[in-house]
PDB file of C-alpha atoms in Angstrom:
ATOM      1  CA  UNK Z   7     -10.969   7.925   8.356  1.00  0.00           C
ATOM      2  CA  UNK Z   8      -8.953   5.179   6.674  1.00  0.00           C
ATOM      3  CA  UNK Z   9      -7.903   3.650  10.001  1.00  0.00           C
ATOM      4  CA  UNK Z  10     -11.485   3.581  11.275  1.00  0.00           C
ATOM      5  CA  UNK Z  11     -12.702   2.084   8.003  1.00  0.00           C
ATOM      6  CA  UNK Z  12     -10.028  -0.605   8.139  1.00  0.00           C
ATOM      7  CA  UNK Z  13     -10.879  -1.479  11.736  1.00  0.00           C
ATOM      8  CA  UNK Z  14     -14.580  -1.743  10.941  1.00  0.00           C
ATOM      9  CA  UNK Z  15     -13.956  -3.895   7.859  1.00  0.00           C
ATOM     10  CA  UNK Z  16     -11.586  -6.191   9.798  1.00  0.00           C
ATOM     11  CA  UNK Z  17     -14.107  -6.556  12.626  1.00  0.00           C
ATOM     12  CA  UNK Z  18     -16.935  -7.300  10.208  1.00  0.00           C
ATOM     13  CA  UNK Z  19     -14.774  -9.820   8.387  1.00  0.00           C
ATOM     14  CA  UNK Z  20     -14.101 -11.692  11.613  1.00  0.00           C
ATOM     15  CA  UNK Z  21     -17.538 -11.476  13.243  1.00  0.00           C
ATOM     16  CA  UNK Z  22     -19.985 -11.861  10.330  1.00  0.00           C
ATOM     17  CA  UNK Z  23     -21.654 -15.227  10.027  1.00  0.00           C
ATOM     18  CA  UNK Z  24     -21.076 -17.326   6.919  1.00  0.00           C
ATOM     19  CA  UNK Z  25     -23.779 -16.868   4.297  1.00  0.00           C
ATOM     20  CA  UNK Z  26     -24.178 -16.503   0.544  1.00  0.00           C
ATOM     21  CA  UNK Z  27     -23.384 -12.778   0.500  1.00  0.00           C
ATOM     22  CA  UNK Z  28     -20.412 -13.114   2.837  1.00  0.00           C
ATOM     23  CA  UNK Z  29     -19.068 -16.106   0.865  1.00  0.00           C
ATOM     24  CA  UNK Z  30     -19.387 -14.033  -2.328  1.00  0.00           C
ATOM     25  CA  UNK Z  31     -17.594 -11.062  -0.785  1.00  0.00           C
ATOM     26  CA  UNK Z  32     -14.712 -13.291   0.326  1.00  0.00           C
ATOM     27  CA  UNK Z  33     -13.961 -14.548  -3.178  1.00  0.00           C
ATOM     28  CA  UNK Z  34     -11.116 -13.237  -5.370  1.00  0.00           C
ATOM     29  CA  UNK Z  35     -13.734 -12.281  -7.948  1.00  0.00           C
ATOM     30  CA  UNK Z  36     -15.261  -9.771  -5.524  1.00  0.00           C
ATOM     31  CA  UNK Z  37     -11.921  -7.991  -5.249  1.00  0.00           C
ATOM     32  CA  UNK Z  38     -11.364  -7.939  -9.010  1.00  0.00           C
ATOM     33  CA  UNK Z  39     -14.903  -6.739  -9.760  1.00  0.00           C
ATOM     34  CA  UNK Z  40     -14.703  -4.023  -7.093  1.00  0.00           C
ATOM     35  CA  UNK Z  41     -11.419  -2.732  -8.564  1.00  0.00           C
ATOM     36  CA  UNK Z  42     -12.976  -2.738 -12.043  1.00  0.00           C
ATOM     37  CA  UNK Z  43     -15.972  -0.797 -10.722  1.00  0.00           C
ATOM     38  CA  UNK Z  44     -13.571   1.576  -8.952  1.00  0.00           C
ATOM     39  CA  UNK Z  45     -11.602   2.374 -12.094  1.00  0.00           C
ATOM     40  CA  UNK Z  46     -14.680   2.611 -14.295  1.00  0.00           C
ATOM     41  CA  UNK Z  47     -16.708   4.533 -11.726  1.00  0.00           C
ATOM     42  CA  UNK Z  48     -14.020   7.124 -11.075  1.00  0.00           C
ATOM     43  CA  UNK Z  49     -13.333   7.469 -14.804  1.00  0.00           C
ATOM     44  CA  UNK Z  50     -17.018   7.918 -15.654  1.00  0.00           C
ATOM     45  CA  UNK Z  51     -17.589  10.318 -12.742  1.00  0.00           C
ATOM     46  CA  UNK Z  52     -14.553  12.341 -13.797  1.00  0.00           C
ATOM     47  CA  UNK Z  53     -15.729  12.410 -17.416  1.00  0.00           C
ATOM     48  CA  UNK Z  54     -19.299  13.434 -16.516  1.00  0.00           C
ATOM     49  CA  UNK Z  55     -18.553  15.940 -13.760  1.00  0.00           C
ATOM     50  CA  UNK Z  56     -14.996  17.081 -14.449  1.00  0.00           C
ATOM     51  CA  UNK Z  57     -14.120  16.414 -10.814  1.00  0.00           C
ATOM     52  CA  UNK Z  58     -10.426  15.624 -10.561  1.00  0.00           C
ATOM     53  CA  UNK Z  59     -10.072  15.766  -6.773  1.00  0.00           C
ATOM     54  CA  UNK Z  60     -10.205  12.136  -5.684  1.00  0.00           C
ATOM     55  CA  UNK Z  61     -11.527  13.104  -2.242  1.00  0.00           C
ATOM     56  CA  UNK Z  62     -14.810  14.174  -3.844  1.00  0.00           C
ATOM     57  CA  UNK Z  63     -15.171  10.691  -5.329  1.00  0.00           C
ATOM     58  CA  UNK Z  64     -15.135   8.837  -1.993  1.00  0.00           C
ATOM     59  CA  UNK Z  65     -18.707   7.722  -2.595  1.00  0.00           C
ATOM     60  CA  UNK Z  66     -17.216   5.375  -5.219  1.00  0.00           C
ATOM     61  CA  UNK Z  67     -13.819   4.738  -3.650  1.00  0.00           C
ATOM     62  CA  UNK Z  68     -14.775   3.669  -0.106  1.00  0.00           C
ATOM     63  CA  UNK Z  69     -17.324   0.971  -1.003  1.00  0.00           C
ATOM     64  CA  UNK Z  70     -14.985  -0.506  -3.634  1.00  0.00           C
ATOM     65  CA  UNK Z  71     -12.013  -0.559  -1.275  1.00  0.00           C
ATOM     66  CA  UNK Z  72     -14.198  -2.021   1.489  1.00  0.00           C
ATOM     67  CA  UNK Z  73     -15.174  -4.954  -0.739  1.00  0.00           C
ATOM     68  CA  UNK Z  74     -11.571  -5.391  -1.927  1.00  0.00           C
ATOM     69  CA  UNK Z  75     -10.149  -5.397   1.617  1.00  0.00           C
ATOM     70  CA  UNK Z  76     -12.926  -7.694   2.807  1.00  0.00           C
ATOM     71  CA  UNK Z  77     -12.061 -10.252   0.127  1.00  0.00           C
ATOM     72  CA  UNK Z  78      -8.273  -9.893   0.401  1.00  0.00           C
ATOM     73  CA  UNK Z  79      -8.399 -11.304   3.916  1.00  0.00           C
ATOM     74  CA  UNK Z  80      -9.407 -14.690   2.522  1.00  0.00           C
ATOM     75  CA  UNK Z  81      -7.291 -15.045  -0.595  1.00  0.00           C
ATOM     76  CA  UNK Z  82      -4.651 -17.726  -0.056  1.00  0.00           C
ATOM     77  CA  UNK Z  83      -1.481 -18.041  -2.111  1.00  0.00           C
ATOM     78  CA  UNK Z  84       0.993 -20.645  -0.753  1.00  0.00           C
ATOM     79  CA  UNK Z  85       3.792 -19.420  -3.015  1.00  0.00           C
ATOM     80  CA  UNK Z  86       3.566 -15.899  -1.574  1.00  0.00           C
ATOM     81  CA  UNK Z  87       3.205 -17.159   1.986  1.00  0.00           C
ATOM     82  CA  UNK Z  88       6.624 -18.856   1.753  1.00  0.00           C
ATOM     83  CA  UNK Z  89       8.298 -16.080  -0.232  1.00  0.00           C
ATOM     84  CA  UNK Z  90      11.490 -14.685   1.313  1.00  0.00           C
ATOM     85  CA  UNK Z  91      11.258 -11.621  -0.942  1.00  0.00           C
ATOM     86  CA  UNK Z  92       7.758 -10.847   0.315  1.00  0.00           C
ATOM     87  CA  UNK Z  93       8.901 -11.316   3.925  1.00  0.00           C
ATOM     88  CA  UNK Z  94      11.748  -8.833   3.354  1.00  0.00           C
ATOM     89  CA  UNK Z  95       9.427  -6.359   1.610  1.00  0.00           C
ATOM     90  CA  UNK Z  96       7.118  -6.576   4.599  1.00  0.00           C
ATOM     91  CA  UNK Z  97      10.051  -5.810   6.918  1.00  0.00           C
ATOM     92  CA  UNK Z  98      10.994  -2.688   4.951  1.00  0.00           C
ATOM     93  CA  UNK Z  99       7.407  -1.432   4.543  1.00  0.00           C
ATOM     94  CA  UNK Z 100       7.596   1.073   7.414  1.00  0.00           C
ATOM     95  CA  UNK Z 101      10.988   2.472   6.336  1.00  0.00           C
ATOM     96  CA  UNK Z 102       9.561   2.629   2.796  1.00  0.00           C
ATOM     97  CA  UNK Z 103       6.728   4.795   4.127  1.00  0.00           C
ATOM     98  CA  UNK Z 104       9.143   7.032   6.037  1.00  0.00           C
ATOM     99  CA  UNK Z 105      11.649   7.655   3.239  1.00  0.00           C
ATOM    100  CA  UNK Z 106       9.147   8.258   0.439  1.00  0.00           C
ATOM    101  CA  UNK Z 107       9.110  11.967   1.235  1.00  0.00           C
ATOM    102  CA  UNK Z 108      12.824  12.212   0.417  1.00  0.00           C
ATOM    103  CA  UNK Z 109      12.555  10.151  -2.758  1.00  0.00           C
ATOM    104  CA  UNK Z 110      10.362  12.643  -4.605  1.00  0.00           C
ATOM    105  CA  UNK Z 111      13.117  15.204  -4.212  1.00  0.00           C
ATOM    106  CA  UNK Z 112      15.566  12.716  -5.707  1.00  0.00           C
ATOM    107  CA  UNK Z 113      13.208  12.249  -8.656  1.00  0.00           C
ATOM    108  CA  UNK Z 114      12.908  15.994  -9.181  1.00  0.00           C
ATOM    109  CA  UNK Z 115      16.689  16.389  -8.918  1.00  0.00           C
ATOM    110  CA  UNK Z 116      17.149  13.630 -11.504  1.00  0.00           C
ATOM    111  CA  UNK Z 117      14.810  15.446 -13.885  1.00  0.00           C
ATOM    112  CA  UNK Z 118      16.621  18.754 -13.294  1.00  0.00           C
ATOM    113  CA  UNK Z 119      20.053  17.196 -13.899  1.00  0.00           C
ATOM    114  CA  UNK Z 120      19.135  15.156 -16.973  1.00  0.00           C
ATOM    115  CA  UNK Z 121      16.548  17.543 -18.395  1.00  0.00           C
ATOM    116  CA  UNK Z 122      14.377  14.531 -19.265  1.00  0.00           C
ATOM    117  CA  UNK Z 123      10.940  15.289 -17.801  1.00  0.00           C
ATOM    118  CA  UNK Z 124       8.520  12.409 -18.083  1.00  0.00           C
ATOM    119  CA  UNK Z 125       6.058  11.264 -15.433  1.00  0.00           C
ATOM    120  CA  UNK Z 126       7.017   7.610 -15.911  1.00  0.00           C
ATOM    121  CA  UNK Z 127      10.707   8.452 -15.361  1.00  0.00           C
ATOM    122  CA  UNK Z 128       9.841  10.391 -12.210  1.00  0.00           C
ATOM    123  CA  UNK Z 129       7.837   7.449 -10.885  1.00  0.00           C
ATOM    124  CA  UNK Z 130      10.550   4.885 -11.679  1.00  0.00           C
ATOM    125  CA  UNK Z 131      13.372   7.005 -10.222  1.00  0.00           C
ATOM    126  CA  UNK Z 132      11.316   7.863  -7.136  1.00  0.00           C
ATOM    127  CA  UNK Z 133      10.275   4.243  -6.566  1.00  0.00           C
ATOM    128  CA  UNK Z 134      13.817   2.912  -7.043  1.00  0.00           C
ATOM    129  CA  UNK Z 135      15.309   5.536  -4.730  1.00  0.00           C
ATOM    130  CA  UNK Z 136      12.578   4.928  -2.138  1.00  0.00           C
ATOM    131  CA  UNK Z 137      13.242   1.196  -2.247  1.00  0.00           C
ATOM    132  CA  UNK Z 138      17.000   1.678  -1.949  1.00  0.00           C
ATOM    133  CA  UNK Z 139      16.677   4.209   0.910  1.00  0.00           C
ATOM    134  CA  UNK Z 140      14.204   1.935   2.719  1.00  0.00           C
ATOM    135  CA  UNK Z 141      16.602  -1.005   2.473  1.00  0.00           C
ATOM    136  CA  UNK Z 142      19.493   1.095   3.797  1.00  0.00           C
ATOM    137  CA  UNK Z 143      17.341   2.537   6.586  1.00  0.00           C
ATOM    138  CA  UNK Z 144      16.145  -0.950   7.575  1.00  0.00           C
ATOM    139  CA  UNK Z 145      19.584  -2.580   7.512  1.00  0.00           C
ATOM    140  CA  UNK Z 146      21.421   0.287   9.242  1.00  0.00           C
ATOM    141  CA  UNK Z 147      18.874   1.673  11.670  1.00  0.00           C
ATOM    142  CA  UNK Z 148      16.455  -1.114  12.419  1.00  0.00           C
ATOM    143  CA  UNK Z 149      18.793  -4.094  12.341  1.00  0.00           C
ATOM    144  CA  UNK Z 150      22.171  -2.702  13.435  1.00  0.00           C
ATOM    145  CA  UNK Z 151      21.104   0.084  15.787  1.00  0.00           C
ATOM    146  CA  UNK Z 152      18.326  -1.906  17.460  1.00  0.00           C
ATOM    147  CA  UNK Z 153      20.714  -4.875  17.850  1.00  0.00           C
ATOM    148  CA  UNK Z 154      23.309  -2.567  19.408  1.00  0.00           C
ATOM    149  CA  UNK Z 155      20.777  -1.083  21.846  1.00  0.00           C
ATOM    150  CA  UNK Z 156      19.510  -4.546  22.820  1.00  0.00           C
ATOM    151  CA  UNK Z 157      23.067  -5.768  23.507  1.00  0.00           C
ATOM    152  CA  UNK Z 158      24.047  -2.626  25.388  1.00  0.00           C
ATOM    153  CA  UNK Z 159      21.025  -2.618  27.681  1.00  0.00           C
ATOM    154  CA  UNK Z 160      20.510  -6.407  27.850  1.00  0.00           C
ATOM    155  CA  UNK Z 161      17.009  -6.229  26.405  1.00  0.00           C
TER     156      UNK Z 161
END
């Protein structure tokens, strides 16, 4: 569902003709307002209905994310465009996705060893271990192994 939604939003963003509504949707304010509506809408819906399963709140989530993604395609930030850190983070994004499943176990192990159980600590330990594992995976597997295979098979 998310892939199809993203493809539709990207296509609409490219093919829609310029007009007042489209110009408004492409502004940074549209993204900020949609995220505010998202947080407030989910919070109010949760408070009124008691629903805690986010999947039941897609009637709020999808339109807000659609507006946010629509506007993010047009926000320009020259500092970020030339950022080496952002370029590296983009290179390790797929390894980050792959190793996140192992990092939660590291977070749970940390809590079991230290006995300090706090959600914030779990998040910080899991994020730090995911980042570290992603960097190792990228540098060892993607850079070294792919370079070796390319040299060996003259690719």
